[in-house]
Short mmCIF file of C-alpha atoms in Angstrom, two decimals:
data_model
loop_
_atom_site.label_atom_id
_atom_site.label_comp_id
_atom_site.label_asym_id
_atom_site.label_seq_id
_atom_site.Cartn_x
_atom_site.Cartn_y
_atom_site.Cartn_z
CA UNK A 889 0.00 0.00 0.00
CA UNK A 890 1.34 3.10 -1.03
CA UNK A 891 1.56 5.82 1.72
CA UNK A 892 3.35 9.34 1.97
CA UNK A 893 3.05 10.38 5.89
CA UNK A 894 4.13 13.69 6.22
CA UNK A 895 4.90 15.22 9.68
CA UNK A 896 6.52 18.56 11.27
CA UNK A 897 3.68 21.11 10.98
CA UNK A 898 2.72 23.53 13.57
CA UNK A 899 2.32 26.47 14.94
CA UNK A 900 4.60 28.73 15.04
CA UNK A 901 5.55 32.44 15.17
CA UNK A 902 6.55 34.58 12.41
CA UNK A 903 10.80 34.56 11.87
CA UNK A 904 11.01 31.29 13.19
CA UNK A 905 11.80 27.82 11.76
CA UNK A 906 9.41 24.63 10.86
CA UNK A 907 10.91 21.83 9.41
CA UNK A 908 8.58 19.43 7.48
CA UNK A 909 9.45 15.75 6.67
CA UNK A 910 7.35 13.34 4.16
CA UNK A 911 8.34 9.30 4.52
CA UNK A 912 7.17 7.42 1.55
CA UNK A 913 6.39 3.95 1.92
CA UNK A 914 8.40 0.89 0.55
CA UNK A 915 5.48 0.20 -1.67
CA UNK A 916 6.67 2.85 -4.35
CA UNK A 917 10.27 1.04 -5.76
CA UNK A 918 11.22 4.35 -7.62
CA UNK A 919 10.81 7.95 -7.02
CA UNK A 920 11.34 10.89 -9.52
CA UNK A 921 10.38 14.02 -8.54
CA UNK A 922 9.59 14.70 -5.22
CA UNK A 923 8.29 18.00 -4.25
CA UNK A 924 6.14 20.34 -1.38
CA UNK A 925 3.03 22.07 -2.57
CA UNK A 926 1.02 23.94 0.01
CA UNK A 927 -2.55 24.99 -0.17
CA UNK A 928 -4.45 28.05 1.65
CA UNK A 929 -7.82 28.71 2.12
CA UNK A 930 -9.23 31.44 -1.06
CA UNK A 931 -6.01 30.54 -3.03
CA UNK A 932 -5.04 27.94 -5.63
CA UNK A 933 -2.57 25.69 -4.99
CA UNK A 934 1.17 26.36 -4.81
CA UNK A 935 4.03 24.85 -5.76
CA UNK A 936 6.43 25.26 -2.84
CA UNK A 937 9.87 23.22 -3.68
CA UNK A 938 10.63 20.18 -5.98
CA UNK A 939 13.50 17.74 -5.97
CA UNK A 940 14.31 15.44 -8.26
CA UNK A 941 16.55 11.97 -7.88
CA UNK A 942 19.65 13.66 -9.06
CA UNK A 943 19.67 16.65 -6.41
CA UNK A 944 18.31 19.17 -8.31
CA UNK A 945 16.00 21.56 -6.81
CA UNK A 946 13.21 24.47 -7.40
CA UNK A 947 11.38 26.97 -5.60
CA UNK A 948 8.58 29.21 -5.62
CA UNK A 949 9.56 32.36 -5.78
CA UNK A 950 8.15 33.18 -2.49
CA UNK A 951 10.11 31.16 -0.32
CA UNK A 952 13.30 31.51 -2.00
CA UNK A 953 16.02 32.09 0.18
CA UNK A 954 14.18 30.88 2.89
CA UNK A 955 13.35 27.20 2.52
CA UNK A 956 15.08 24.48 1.33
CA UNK A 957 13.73 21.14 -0.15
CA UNK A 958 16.08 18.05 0.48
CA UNK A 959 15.72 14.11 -0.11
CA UNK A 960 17.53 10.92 1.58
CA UNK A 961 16.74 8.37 -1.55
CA UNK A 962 17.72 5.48 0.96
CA UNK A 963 15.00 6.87 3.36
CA UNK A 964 12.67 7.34 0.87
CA UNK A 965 12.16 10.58 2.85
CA UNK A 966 12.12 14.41 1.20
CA UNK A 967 12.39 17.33 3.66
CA UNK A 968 11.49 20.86 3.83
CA UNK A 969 13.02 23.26 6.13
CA UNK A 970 11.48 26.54 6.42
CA UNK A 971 13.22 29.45 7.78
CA UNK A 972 11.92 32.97 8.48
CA UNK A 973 8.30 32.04 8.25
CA UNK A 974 5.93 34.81 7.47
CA UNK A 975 2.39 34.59 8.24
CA UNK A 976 1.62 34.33 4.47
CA UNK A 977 3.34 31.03 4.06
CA UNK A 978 0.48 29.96 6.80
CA UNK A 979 -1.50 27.07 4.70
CA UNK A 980 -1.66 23.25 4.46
CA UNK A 981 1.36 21.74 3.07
CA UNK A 982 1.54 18.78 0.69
CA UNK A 983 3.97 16.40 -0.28
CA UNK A 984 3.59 15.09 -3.93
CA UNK A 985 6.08 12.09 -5.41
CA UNK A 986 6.38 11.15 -9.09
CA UNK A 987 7.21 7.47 -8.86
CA UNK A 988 6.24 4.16 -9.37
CA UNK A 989 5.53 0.98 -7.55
CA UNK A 990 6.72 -2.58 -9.60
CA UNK A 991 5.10 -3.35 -12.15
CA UNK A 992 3.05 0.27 -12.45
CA UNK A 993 3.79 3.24 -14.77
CA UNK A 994 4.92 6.45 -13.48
CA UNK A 995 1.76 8.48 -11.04
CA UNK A 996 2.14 10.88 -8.71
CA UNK A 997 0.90 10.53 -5.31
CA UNK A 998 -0.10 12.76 -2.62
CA UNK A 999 -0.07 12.65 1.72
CA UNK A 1000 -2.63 13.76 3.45
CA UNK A 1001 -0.93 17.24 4.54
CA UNK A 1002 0.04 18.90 7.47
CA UNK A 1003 -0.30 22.57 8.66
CA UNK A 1004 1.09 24.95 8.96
CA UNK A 1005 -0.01 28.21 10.89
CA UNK A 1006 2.50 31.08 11.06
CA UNK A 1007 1.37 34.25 13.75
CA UNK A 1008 2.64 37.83 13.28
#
């Protein structure tokens, strides 16, 4: 069974860290792109960060500077660490994985998100 559990949201207040952490299950033998979206309520969905296999990464241009996307292939695990969080990054964040399990093509799959709540 294919699972992505992500973990690491909160609450927090605004200039301080979160770090966010997605473990993908076992089930999926091969993982492309990996990557954070986040979602808040009245907007449309954002890409936040994206990783891919080989290392390299992109970012929204709002959190440039101050996030960074990461993956341990032999954990199966992609990572976001957000610093100087602003109460506009405040939404539900997603983790999305291009891969396949054996025997499937290529999908993407999604967790089940966490949030994240930033004060002023």
């Amino acid at each position: 069974q294919v699972q992505l559990v992500e973990s690491g949201g909160g609450f927090v207040q605004a200039g301080r860290s979160l770090s966010l952490s997605c473990a993908v299950s076992e089930a999926i033998v091969r993982t492309y792109h990996m990557a954070w979206y986040r979602w808040a309520p009245g907007q449309q969905r954002q890409l936040v960060a994206g990783i891919i296999s080989g290392g390299s990464t992109n970012y929204g241009d709002s959190v440039k500077g101050r996030f960074t996307i990461s993956r341990d292939n032999a954990k199966n695990t992609v990572y976001l660490q957000m610093k100087g969080l602003k109460p506009e990054d405040t939404a539900v964040y997603y983790c999305n994985v291009q891969g396949r399990t054996t025997g499937d093509s290529p999908r993407s799959y999604w967790g089940h998100g966490t949030q994240v709540t930033v004060s002023s």
